[in-house]
mmCIF file of C-alpha atoms in Angstrom:
data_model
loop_
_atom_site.group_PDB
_atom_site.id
_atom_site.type_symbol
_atom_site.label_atom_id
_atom_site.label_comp_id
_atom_site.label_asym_id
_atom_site.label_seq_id
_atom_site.Cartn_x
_atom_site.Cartn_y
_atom_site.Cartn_z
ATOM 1 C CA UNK U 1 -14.782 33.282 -22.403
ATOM 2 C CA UNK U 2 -13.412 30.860 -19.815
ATOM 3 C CA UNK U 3 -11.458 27.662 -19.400
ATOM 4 C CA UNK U 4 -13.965 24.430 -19.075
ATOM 5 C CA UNK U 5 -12.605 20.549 -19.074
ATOM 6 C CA UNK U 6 -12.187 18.715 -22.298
ATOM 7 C CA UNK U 7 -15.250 17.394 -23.747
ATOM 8 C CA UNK U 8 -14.687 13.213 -22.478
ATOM 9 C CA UNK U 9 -14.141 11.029 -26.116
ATOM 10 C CA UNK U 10 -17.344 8.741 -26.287
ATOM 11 C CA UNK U 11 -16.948 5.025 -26.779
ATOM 12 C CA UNK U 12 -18.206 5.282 -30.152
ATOM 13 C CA UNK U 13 -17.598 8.833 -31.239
ATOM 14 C CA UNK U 14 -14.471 11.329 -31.418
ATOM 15 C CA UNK U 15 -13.147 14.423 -29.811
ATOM 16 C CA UNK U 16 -12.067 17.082 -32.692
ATOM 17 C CA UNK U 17 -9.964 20.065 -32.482
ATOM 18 C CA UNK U 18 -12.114 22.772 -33.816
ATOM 19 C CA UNK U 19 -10.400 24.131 -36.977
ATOM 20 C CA UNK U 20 -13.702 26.572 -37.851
ATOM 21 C CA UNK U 21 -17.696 26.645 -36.308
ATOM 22 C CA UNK U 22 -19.854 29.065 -38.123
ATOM 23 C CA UNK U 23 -22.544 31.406 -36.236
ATOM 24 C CA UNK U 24 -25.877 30.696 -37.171
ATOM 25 C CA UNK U 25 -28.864 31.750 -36.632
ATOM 26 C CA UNK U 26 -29.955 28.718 -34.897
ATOM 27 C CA UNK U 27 -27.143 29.456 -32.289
ATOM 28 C CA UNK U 28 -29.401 32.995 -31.631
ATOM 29 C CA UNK U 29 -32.370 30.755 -31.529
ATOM 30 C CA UNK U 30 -30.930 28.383 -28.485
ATOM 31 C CA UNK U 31 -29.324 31.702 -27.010
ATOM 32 C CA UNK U 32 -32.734 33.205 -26.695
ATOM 33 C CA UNK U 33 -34.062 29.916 -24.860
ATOM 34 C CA UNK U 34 -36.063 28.826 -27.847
ATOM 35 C CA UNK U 35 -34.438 25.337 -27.642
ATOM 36 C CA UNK U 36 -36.004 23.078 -24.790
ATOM 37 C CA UNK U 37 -32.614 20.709 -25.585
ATOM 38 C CA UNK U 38 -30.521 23.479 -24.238
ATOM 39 C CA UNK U 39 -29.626 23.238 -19.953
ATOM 40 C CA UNK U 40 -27.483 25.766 -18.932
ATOM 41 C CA UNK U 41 -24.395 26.655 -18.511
ATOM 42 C CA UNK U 42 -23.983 25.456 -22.205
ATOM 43 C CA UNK U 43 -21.448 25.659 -25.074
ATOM 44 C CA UNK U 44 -22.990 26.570 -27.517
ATOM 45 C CA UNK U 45 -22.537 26.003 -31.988
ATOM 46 C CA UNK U 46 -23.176 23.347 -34.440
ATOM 47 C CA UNK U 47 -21.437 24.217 -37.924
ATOM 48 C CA UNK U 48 -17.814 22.918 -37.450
ATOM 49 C CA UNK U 49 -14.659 21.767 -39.578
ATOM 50 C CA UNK U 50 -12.614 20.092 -37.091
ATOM 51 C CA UNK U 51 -9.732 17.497 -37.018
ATOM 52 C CA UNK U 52 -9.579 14.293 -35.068
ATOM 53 C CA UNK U 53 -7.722 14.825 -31.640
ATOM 54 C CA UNK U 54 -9.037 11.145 -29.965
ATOM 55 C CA UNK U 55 -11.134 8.588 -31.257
ATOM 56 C CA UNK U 56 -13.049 5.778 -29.100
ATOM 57 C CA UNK U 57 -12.481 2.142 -28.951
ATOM 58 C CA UNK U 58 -15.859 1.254 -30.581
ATOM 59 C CA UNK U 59 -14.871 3.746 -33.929
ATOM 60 C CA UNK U 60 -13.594 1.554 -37.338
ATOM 61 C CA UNK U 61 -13.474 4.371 -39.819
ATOM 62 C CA UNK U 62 -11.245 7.382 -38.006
ATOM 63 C CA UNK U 63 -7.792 7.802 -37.019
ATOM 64 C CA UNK U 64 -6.645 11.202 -35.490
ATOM 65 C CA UNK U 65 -5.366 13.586 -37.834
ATOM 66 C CA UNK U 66 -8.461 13.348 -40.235
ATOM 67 C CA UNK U 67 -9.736 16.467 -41.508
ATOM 68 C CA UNK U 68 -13.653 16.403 -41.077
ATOM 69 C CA UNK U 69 -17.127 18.305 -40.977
ATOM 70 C CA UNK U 70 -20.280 17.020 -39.593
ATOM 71 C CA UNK U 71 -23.862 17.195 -39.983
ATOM 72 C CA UNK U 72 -25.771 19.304 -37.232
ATOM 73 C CA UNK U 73 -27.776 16.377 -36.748
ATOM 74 C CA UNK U 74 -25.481 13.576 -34.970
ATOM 75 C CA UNK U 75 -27.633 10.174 -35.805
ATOM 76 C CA UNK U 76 -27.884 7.186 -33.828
ATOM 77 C CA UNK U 77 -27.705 5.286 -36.748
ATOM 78 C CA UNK U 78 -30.144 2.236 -35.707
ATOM 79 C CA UNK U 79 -33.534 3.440 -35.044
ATOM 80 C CA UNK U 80 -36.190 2.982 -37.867
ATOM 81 C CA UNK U 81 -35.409 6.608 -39.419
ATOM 82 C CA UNK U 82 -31.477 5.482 -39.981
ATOM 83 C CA UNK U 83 -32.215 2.430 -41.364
ATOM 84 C CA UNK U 84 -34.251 3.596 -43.890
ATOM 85 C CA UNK U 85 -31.296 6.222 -44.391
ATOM 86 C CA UNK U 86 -32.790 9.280 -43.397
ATOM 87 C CA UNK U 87 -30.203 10.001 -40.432
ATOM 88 C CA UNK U 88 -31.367 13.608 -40.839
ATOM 89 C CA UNK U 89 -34.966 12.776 -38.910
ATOM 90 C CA UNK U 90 -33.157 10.535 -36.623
ATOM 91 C CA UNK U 91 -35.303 9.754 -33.583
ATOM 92 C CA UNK U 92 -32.642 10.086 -31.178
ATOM 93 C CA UNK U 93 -30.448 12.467 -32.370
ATOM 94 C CA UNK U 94 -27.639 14.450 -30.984
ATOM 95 C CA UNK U 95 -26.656 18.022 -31.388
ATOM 96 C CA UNK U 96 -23.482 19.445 -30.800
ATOM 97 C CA UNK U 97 -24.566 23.080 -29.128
ATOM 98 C CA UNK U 98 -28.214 21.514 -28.345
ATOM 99 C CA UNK U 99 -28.267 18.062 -27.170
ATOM 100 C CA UNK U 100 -24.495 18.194 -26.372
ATOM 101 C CA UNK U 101 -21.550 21.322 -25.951
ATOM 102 C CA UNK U 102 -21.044 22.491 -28.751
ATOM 103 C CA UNK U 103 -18.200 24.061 -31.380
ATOM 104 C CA UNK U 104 -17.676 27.603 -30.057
ATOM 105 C CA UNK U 105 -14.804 25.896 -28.439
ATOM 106 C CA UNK U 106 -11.373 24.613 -29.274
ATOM 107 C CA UNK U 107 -12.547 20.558 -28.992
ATOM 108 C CA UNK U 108 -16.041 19.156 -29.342
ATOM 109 C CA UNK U 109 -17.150 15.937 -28.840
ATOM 110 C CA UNK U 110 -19.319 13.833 -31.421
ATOM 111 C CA UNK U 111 -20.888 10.980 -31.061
ATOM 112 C CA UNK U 112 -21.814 7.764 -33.592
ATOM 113 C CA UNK U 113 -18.589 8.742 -35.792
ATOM 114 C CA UNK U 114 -18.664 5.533 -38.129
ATOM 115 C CA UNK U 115 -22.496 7.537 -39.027
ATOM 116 C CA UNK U 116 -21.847 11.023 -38.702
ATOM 117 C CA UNK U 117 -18.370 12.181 -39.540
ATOM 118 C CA UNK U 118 -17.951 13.149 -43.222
ATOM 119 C CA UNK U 119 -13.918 13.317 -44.664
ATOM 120 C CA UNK U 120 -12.906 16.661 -46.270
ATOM 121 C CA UNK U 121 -11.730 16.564 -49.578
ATOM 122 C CA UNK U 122 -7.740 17.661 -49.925
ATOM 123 C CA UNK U 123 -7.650 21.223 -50.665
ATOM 124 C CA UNK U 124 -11.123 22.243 -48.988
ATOM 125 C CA UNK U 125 -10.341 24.990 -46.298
ATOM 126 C CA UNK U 126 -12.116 24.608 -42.974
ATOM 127 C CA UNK U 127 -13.447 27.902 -42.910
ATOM 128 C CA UNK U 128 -15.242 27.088 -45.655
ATOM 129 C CA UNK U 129 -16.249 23.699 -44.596
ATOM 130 C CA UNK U 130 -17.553 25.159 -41.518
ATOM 131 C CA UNK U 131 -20.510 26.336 -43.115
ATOM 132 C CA UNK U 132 -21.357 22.920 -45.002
ATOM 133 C CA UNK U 133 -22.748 21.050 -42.275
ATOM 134 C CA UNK U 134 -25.722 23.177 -41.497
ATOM 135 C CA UNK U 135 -27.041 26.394 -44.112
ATOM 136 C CA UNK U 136 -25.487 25.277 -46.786
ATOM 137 C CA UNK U 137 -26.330 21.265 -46.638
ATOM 138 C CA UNK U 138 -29.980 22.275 -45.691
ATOM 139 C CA UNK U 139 -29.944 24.485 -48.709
ATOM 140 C CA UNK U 140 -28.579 21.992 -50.684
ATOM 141 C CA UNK U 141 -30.891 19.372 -49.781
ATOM 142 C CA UNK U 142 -34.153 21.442 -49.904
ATOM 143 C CA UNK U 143 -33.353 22.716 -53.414
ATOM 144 C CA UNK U 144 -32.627 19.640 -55.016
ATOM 145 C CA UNK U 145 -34.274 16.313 -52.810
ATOM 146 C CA UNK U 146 -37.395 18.594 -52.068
ATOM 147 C CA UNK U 147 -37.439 21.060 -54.679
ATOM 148 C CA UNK U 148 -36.243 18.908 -57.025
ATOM 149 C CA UNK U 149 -35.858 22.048 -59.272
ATOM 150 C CA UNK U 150 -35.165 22.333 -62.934
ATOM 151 C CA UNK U 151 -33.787 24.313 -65.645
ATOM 152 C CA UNK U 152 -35.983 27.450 -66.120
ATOM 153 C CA UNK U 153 -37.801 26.875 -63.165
ATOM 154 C CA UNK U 154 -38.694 29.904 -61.247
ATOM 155 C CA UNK U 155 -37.179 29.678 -57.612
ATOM 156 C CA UNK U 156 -38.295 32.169 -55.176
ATOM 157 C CA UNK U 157 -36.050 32.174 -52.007
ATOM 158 C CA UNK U 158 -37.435 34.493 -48.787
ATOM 159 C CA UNK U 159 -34.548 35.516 -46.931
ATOM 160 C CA UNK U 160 -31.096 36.102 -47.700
ATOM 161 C CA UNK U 161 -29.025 35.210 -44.867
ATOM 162 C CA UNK U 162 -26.068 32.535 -45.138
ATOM 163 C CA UNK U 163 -28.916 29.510 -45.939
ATOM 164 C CA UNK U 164 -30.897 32.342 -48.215
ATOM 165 C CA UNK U 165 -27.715 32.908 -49.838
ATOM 166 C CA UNK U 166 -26.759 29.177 -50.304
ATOM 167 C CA UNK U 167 -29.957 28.289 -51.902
ATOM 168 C CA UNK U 168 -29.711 31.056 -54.370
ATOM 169 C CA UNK U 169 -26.461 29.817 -55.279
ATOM 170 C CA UNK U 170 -27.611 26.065 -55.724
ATOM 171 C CA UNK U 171 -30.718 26.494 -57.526
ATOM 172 C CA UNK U 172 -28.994 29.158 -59.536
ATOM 173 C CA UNK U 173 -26.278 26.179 -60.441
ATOM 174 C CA UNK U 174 -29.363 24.107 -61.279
ATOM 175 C CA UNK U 175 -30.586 26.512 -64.286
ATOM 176 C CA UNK U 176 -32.900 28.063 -62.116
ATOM 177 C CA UNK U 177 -34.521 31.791 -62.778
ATOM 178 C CA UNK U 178 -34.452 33.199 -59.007
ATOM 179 C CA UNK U 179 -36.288 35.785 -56.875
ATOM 180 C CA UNK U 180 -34.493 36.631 -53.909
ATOM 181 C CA UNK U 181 -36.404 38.264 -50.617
ATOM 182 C CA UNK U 182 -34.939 40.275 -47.986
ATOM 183 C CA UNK U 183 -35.928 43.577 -46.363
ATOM 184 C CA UNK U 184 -31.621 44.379 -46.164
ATOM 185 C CA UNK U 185 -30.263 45.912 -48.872
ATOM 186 C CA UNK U 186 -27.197 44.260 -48.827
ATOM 187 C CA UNK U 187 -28.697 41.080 -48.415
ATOM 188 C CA UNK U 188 -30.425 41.876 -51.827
ATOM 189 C CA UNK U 189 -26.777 42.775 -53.219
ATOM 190 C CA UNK U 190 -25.285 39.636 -52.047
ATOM 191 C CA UNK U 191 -28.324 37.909 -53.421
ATOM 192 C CA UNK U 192 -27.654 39.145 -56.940
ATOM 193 C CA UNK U 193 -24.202 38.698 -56.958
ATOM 194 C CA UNK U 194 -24.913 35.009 -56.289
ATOM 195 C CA UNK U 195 -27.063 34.843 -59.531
ATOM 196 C CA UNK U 196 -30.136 35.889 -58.390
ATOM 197 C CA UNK U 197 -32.085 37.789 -61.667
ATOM 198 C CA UNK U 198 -34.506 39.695 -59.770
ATOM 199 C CA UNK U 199 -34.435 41.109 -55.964
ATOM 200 C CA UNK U 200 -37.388 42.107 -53.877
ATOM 201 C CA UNK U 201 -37.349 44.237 -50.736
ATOM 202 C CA UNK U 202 -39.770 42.204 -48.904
ATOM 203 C CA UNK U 203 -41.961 45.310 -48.462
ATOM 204 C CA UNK U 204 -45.838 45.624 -49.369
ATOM 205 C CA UNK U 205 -47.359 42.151 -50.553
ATOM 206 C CA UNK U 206 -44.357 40.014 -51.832
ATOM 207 C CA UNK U 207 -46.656 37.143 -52.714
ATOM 208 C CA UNK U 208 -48.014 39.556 -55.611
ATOM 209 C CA UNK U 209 -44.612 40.577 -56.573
ATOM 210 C CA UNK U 210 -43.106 37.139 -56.789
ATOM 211 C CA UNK U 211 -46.276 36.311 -59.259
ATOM 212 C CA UNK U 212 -45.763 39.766 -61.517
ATOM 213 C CA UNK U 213 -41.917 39.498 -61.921
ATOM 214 C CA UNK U 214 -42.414 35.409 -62.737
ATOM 215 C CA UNK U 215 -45.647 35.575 -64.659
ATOM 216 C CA UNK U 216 -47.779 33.236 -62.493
ATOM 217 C CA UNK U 217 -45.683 32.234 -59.385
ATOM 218 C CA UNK U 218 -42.650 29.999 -58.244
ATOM 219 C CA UNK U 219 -42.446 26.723 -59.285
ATOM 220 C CA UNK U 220 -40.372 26.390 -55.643
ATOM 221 C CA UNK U 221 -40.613 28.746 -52.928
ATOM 222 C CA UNK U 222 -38.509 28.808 -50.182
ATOM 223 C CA UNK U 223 -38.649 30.214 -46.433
ATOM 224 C CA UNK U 224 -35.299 30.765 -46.016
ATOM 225 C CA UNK U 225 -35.474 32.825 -42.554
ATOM 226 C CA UNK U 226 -38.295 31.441 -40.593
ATOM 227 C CA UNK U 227 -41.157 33.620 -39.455
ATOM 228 C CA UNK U 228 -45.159 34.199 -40.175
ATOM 229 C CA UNK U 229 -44.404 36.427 -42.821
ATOM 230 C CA UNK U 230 -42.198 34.282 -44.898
ATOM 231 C CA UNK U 231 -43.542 31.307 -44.401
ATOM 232 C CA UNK U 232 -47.477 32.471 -45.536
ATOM 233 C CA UNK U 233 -45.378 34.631 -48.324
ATOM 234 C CA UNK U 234 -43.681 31.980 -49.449
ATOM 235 C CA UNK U 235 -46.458 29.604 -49.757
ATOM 236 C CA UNK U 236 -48.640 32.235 -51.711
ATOM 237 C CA UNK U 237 -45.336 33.312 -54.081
ATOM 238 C CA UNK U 238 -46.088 29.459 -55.729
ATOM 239 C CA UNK U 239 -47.801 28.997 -59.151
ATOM 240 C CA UNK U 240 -50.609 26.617 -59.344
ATOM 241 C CA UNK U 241 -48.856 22.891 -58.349
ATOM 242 C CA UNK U 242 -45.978 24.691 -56.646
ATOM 243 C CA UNK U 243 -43.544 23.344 -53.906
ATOM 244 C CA UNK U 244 -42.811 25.154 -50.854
ATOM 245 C CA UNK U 245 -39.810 24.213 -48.627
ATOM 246 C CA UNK U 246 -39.949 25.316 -45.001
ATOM 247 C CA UNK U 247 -35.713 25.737 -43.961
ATOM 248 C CA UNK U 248 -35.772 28.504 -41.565
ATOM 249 C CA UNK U 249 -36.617 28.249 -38.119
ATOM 250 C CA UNK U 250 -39.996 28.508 -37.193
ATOM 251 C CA UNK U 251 -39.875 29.380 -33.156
ATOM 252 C CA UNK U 252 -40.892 31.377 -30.296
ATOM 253 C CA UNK U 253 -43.405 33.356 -31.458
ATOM 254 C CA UNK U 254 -43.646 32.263 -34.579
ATOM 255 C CA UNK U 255 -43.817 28.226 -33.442
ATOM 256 C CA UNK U 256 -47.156 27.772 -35.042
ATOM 257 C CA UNK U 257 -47.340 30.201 -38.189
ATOM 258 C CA UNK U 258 -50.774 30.038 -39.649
ATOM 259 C CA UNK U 259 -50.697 29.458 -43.366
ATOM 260 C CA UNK U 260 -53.173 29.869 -45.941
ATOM 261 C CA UNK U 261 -54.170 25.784 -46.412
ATOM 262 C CA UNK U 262 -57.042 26.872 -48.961
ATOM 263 C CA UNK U 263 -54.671 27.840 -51.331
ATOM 264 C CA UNK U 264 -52.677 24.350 -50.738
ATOM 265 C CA UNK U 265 -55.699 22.531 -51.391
ATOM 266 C CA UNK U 266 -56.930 24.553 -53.942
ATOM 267 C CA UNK U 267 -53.770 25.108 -56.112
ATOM 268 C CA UNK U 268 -52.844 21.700 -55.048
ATOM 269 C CA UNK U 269 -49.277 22.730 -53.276
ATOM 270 C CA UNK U 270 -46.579 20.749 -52.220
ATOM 271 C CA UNK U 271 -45.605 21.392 -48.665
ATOM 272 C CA UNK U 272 -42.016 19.914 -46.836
ATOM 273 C CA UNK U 273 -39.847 20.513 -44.209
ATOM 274 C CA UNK U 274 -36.224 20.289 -45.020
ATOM 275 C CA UNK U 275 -34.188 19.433 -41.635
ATOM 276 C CA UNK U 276 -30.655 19.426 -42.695
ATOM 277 C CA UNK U 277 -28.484 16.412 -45.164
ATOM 278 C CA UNK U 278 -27.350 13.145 -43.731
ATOM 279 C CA UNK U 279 -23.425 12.223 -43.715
ATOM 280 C CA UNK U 280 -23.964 9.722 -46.666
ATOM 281 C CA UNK U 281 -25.482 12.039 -49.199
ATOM 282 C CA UNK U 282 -22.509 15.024 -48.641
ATOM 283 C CA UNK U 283 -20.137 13.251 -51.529
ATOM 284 C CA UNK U 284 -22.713 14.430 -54.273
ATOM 285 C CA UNK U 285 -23.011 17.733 -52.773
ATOM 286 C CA UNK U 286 -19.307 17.532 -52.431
ATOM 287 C CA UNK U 287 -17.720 16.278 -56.039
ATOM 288 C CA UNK U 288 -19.758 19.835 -57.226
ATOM 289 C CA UNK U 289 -17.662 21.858 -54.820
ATOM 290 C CA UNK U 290 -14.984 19.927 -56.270
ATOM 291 C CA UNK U 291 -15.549 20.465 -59.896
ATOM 292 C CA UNK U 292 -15.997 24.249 -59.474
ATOM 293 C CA UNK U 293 -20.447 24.279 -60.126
ATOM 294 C CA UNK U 294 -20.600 25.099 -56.618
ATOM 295 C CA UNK U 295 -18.457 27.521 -54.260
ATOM 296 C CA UNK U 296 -19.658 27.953 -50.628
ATOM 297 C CA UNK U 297 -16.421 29.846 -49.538
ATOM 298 C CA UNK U 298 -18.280 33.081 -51.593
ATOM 299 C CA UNK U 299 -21.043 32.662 -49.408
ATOM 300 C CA UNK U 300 -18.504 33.423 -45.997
ATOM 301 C CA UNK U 301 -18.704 37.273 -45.240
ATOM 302 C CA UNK U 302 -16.289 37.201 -42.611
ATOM 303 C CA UNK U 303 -13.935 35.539 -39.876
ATOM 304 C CA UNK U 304 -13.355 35.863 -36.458
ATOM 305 C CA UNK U 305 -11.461 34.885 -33.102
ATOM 306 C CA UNK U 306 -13.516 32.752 -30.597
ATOM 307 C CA UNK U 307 -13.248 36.015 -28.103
ATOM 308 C CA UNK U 308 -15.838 37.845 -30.630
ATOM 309 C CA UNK U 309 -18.668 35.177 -30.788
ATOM 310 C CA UNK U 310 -20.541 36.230 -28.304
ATOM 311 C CA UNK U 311 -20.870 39.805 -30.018
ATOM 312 C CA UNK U 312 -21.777 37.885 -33.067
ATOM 313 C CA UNK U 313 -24.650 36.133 -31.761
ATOM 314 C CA UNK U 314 -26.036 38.782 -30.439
ATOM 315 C CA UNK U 315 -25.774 40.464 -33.672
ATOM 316 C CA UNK U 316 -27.812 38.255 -35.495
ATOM 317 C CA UNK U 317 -30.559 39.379 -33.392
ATOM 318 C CA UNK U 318 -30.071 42.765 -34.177
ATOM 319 C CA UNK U 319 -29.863 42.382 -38.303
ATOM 320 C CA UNK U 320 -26.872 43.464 -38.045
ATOM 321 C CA UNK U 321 -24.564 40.961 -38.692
ATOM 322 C CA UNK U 322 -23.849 41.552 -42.692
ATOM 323 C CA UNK U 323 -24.784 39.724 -45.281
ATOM 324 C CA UNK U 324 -23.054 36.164 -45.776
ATOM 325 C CA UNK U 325 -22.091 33.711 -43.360
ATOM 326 C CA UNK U 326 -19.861 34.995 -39.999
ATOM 327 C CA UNK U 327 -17.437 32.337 -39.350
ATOM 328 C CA UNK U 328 -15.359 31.609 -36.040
ATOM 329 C CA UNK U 329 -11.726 30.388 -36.102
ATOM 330 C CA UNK U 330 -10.689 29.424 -32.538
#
């Protein structure tokens, strides 16, 4: 911990006070040096609730004292990717804690606010809003843009960590029958209590499980935690004209997973990336927080001061940070 200037307000961005950052594992990734974006020394985190301290000349829609999140991905909101209105593939992106200093801090810059900021509903705490703009926004989006799931649908999700956890919770929201992975037991607990109807250890061959317990495979599969394993696992947990949705991290060692592309072509499977949720599709995600369908704030397994994130971190590399999402309040 130590005293560092105040992130300078860009021209078209804000400076928030951080209200809440979550500690993710993609924080452990970019600790480890997994993240060319990262120079040191570095500030590092990416899943904030903040509220406006300063706002820029250039900025229409902001006025300090707004409560906001924002997505991990800060887009520039001109290039070809924007304009088409997929800010989440934005070509020259910005990430607080990658790109830029991030949220384990008490102010954070962002930048492009008229694109990126999104407004907190009344009522919404930040702690739980913390975790909205990365796991559970990713989650969100994979489950229903990518794995456009349906009632009845067998959802297998590999890994049961805070975006594990989310997607359990949104495809079980969605009428979804889930399988939930994880080689923790109280991962697997969490899991179930978020509506999952059958959990796996992730021992032995958890392809062949995932098929026995849904009588022919997945409809969706997802790889919730990012590694060889459960990515090839994941793939081979689908039935014939499957969809597999690659959210966790796939780095270091495990940059280039192979995966078995005979059974994609064979069994015709759908394969997609899912790289976070642009600002302008949260207010669907968020009117079903509203109503009650969906509550992230179960998915939080703890708080903590700023002074404990680095132990936290380093946690995460350890498995032993608990099941549910660790969240920072500075």
């Amino acid at each position: 911990m130590r005293d560092v200037p105040a992130p300078a307000c860009p021209d078209d961005g804000v400076v928030l006070r951080v209200t809440a950052t979550g500690v993710c594992r993609s924080d452990w990734h970019g600790w480890q040096g997994h993240d060319d974006d990262i120079s040191l020394p570095h500030v590092p985190g990416h899943e904030l609730a903040g509220v406006v301290a300063q706002v820029g000349p250039s900025v229409r829609s902001w006025a300090p004292g707004d409560h906001v999140t924002v997505p991990f991905v800060c887009a520039c909101g001109t290039c070809a990717a924007c304009l088409a209105g997929e800010q989440q593939v934005c070509e020259r992106q910005r990430q607080p804690g990658f790109t830029d200093d991030g949220s384990f801090a008490e102010l954070v810059a962002v930048y492009h606010a008229d694109v990126n900021l999104v407004r907190l509903p009344d009522g919404m705490s930040p702690v739980t809003a913390a975790g909205l703009g990365c796991r559970f926004a990713t989650a969100y989006r994979a489950v229903t843009v990518h794995g456009r799931v349906r009632p009845g649908d067998w959802v297998a999700v590999h890994g049961c960590g805070g975006v594990g956890l989310s997607a359990v919770m949104v495809a079980v929201a969605a009428g979804a029958r889930v399988v939930a992975v994880d080689v923790s037991p109280q991962a697997r607990d969490a899991a179930g209590s978020m509506g999952a109807e059958v959990v796996l250890d992730g021992t032995g061959d958890v392809a062949a499980q995932v098929h026995e317990v849904t009588g022919g495979g997945a409809a969706v599969s997802l790889d919730a935690l990012g590694s060889r394993a459960t990515a090839a696992a994941s793939v081979l947990s689908l039935r014939r004209r499957g969809r597999h949705v690659q959210v966790g991290l796939l780095l270091g060692g495990d940059t280039a997973p192979p995966l078995p592309m005979g059974r994609v072509i064979g069994w015709e499977l759908e394969v997609y990336g899912s790289h976070g949720m642009a600002a302008h599709e949260y207010p669907a995600m968020l009117a079903r927080i509203a109503s009650g369908e969906l509550d992230p704030s179960r998915l939080v397994g703890r708080t903590i001061g700023l002074d404990e994130a680095p132990a936290a971190l380093a946690a995460l590399g350890e498995g032993a940070g608990g099941p549910g999402m660790t969240v920072v309040v500075p």
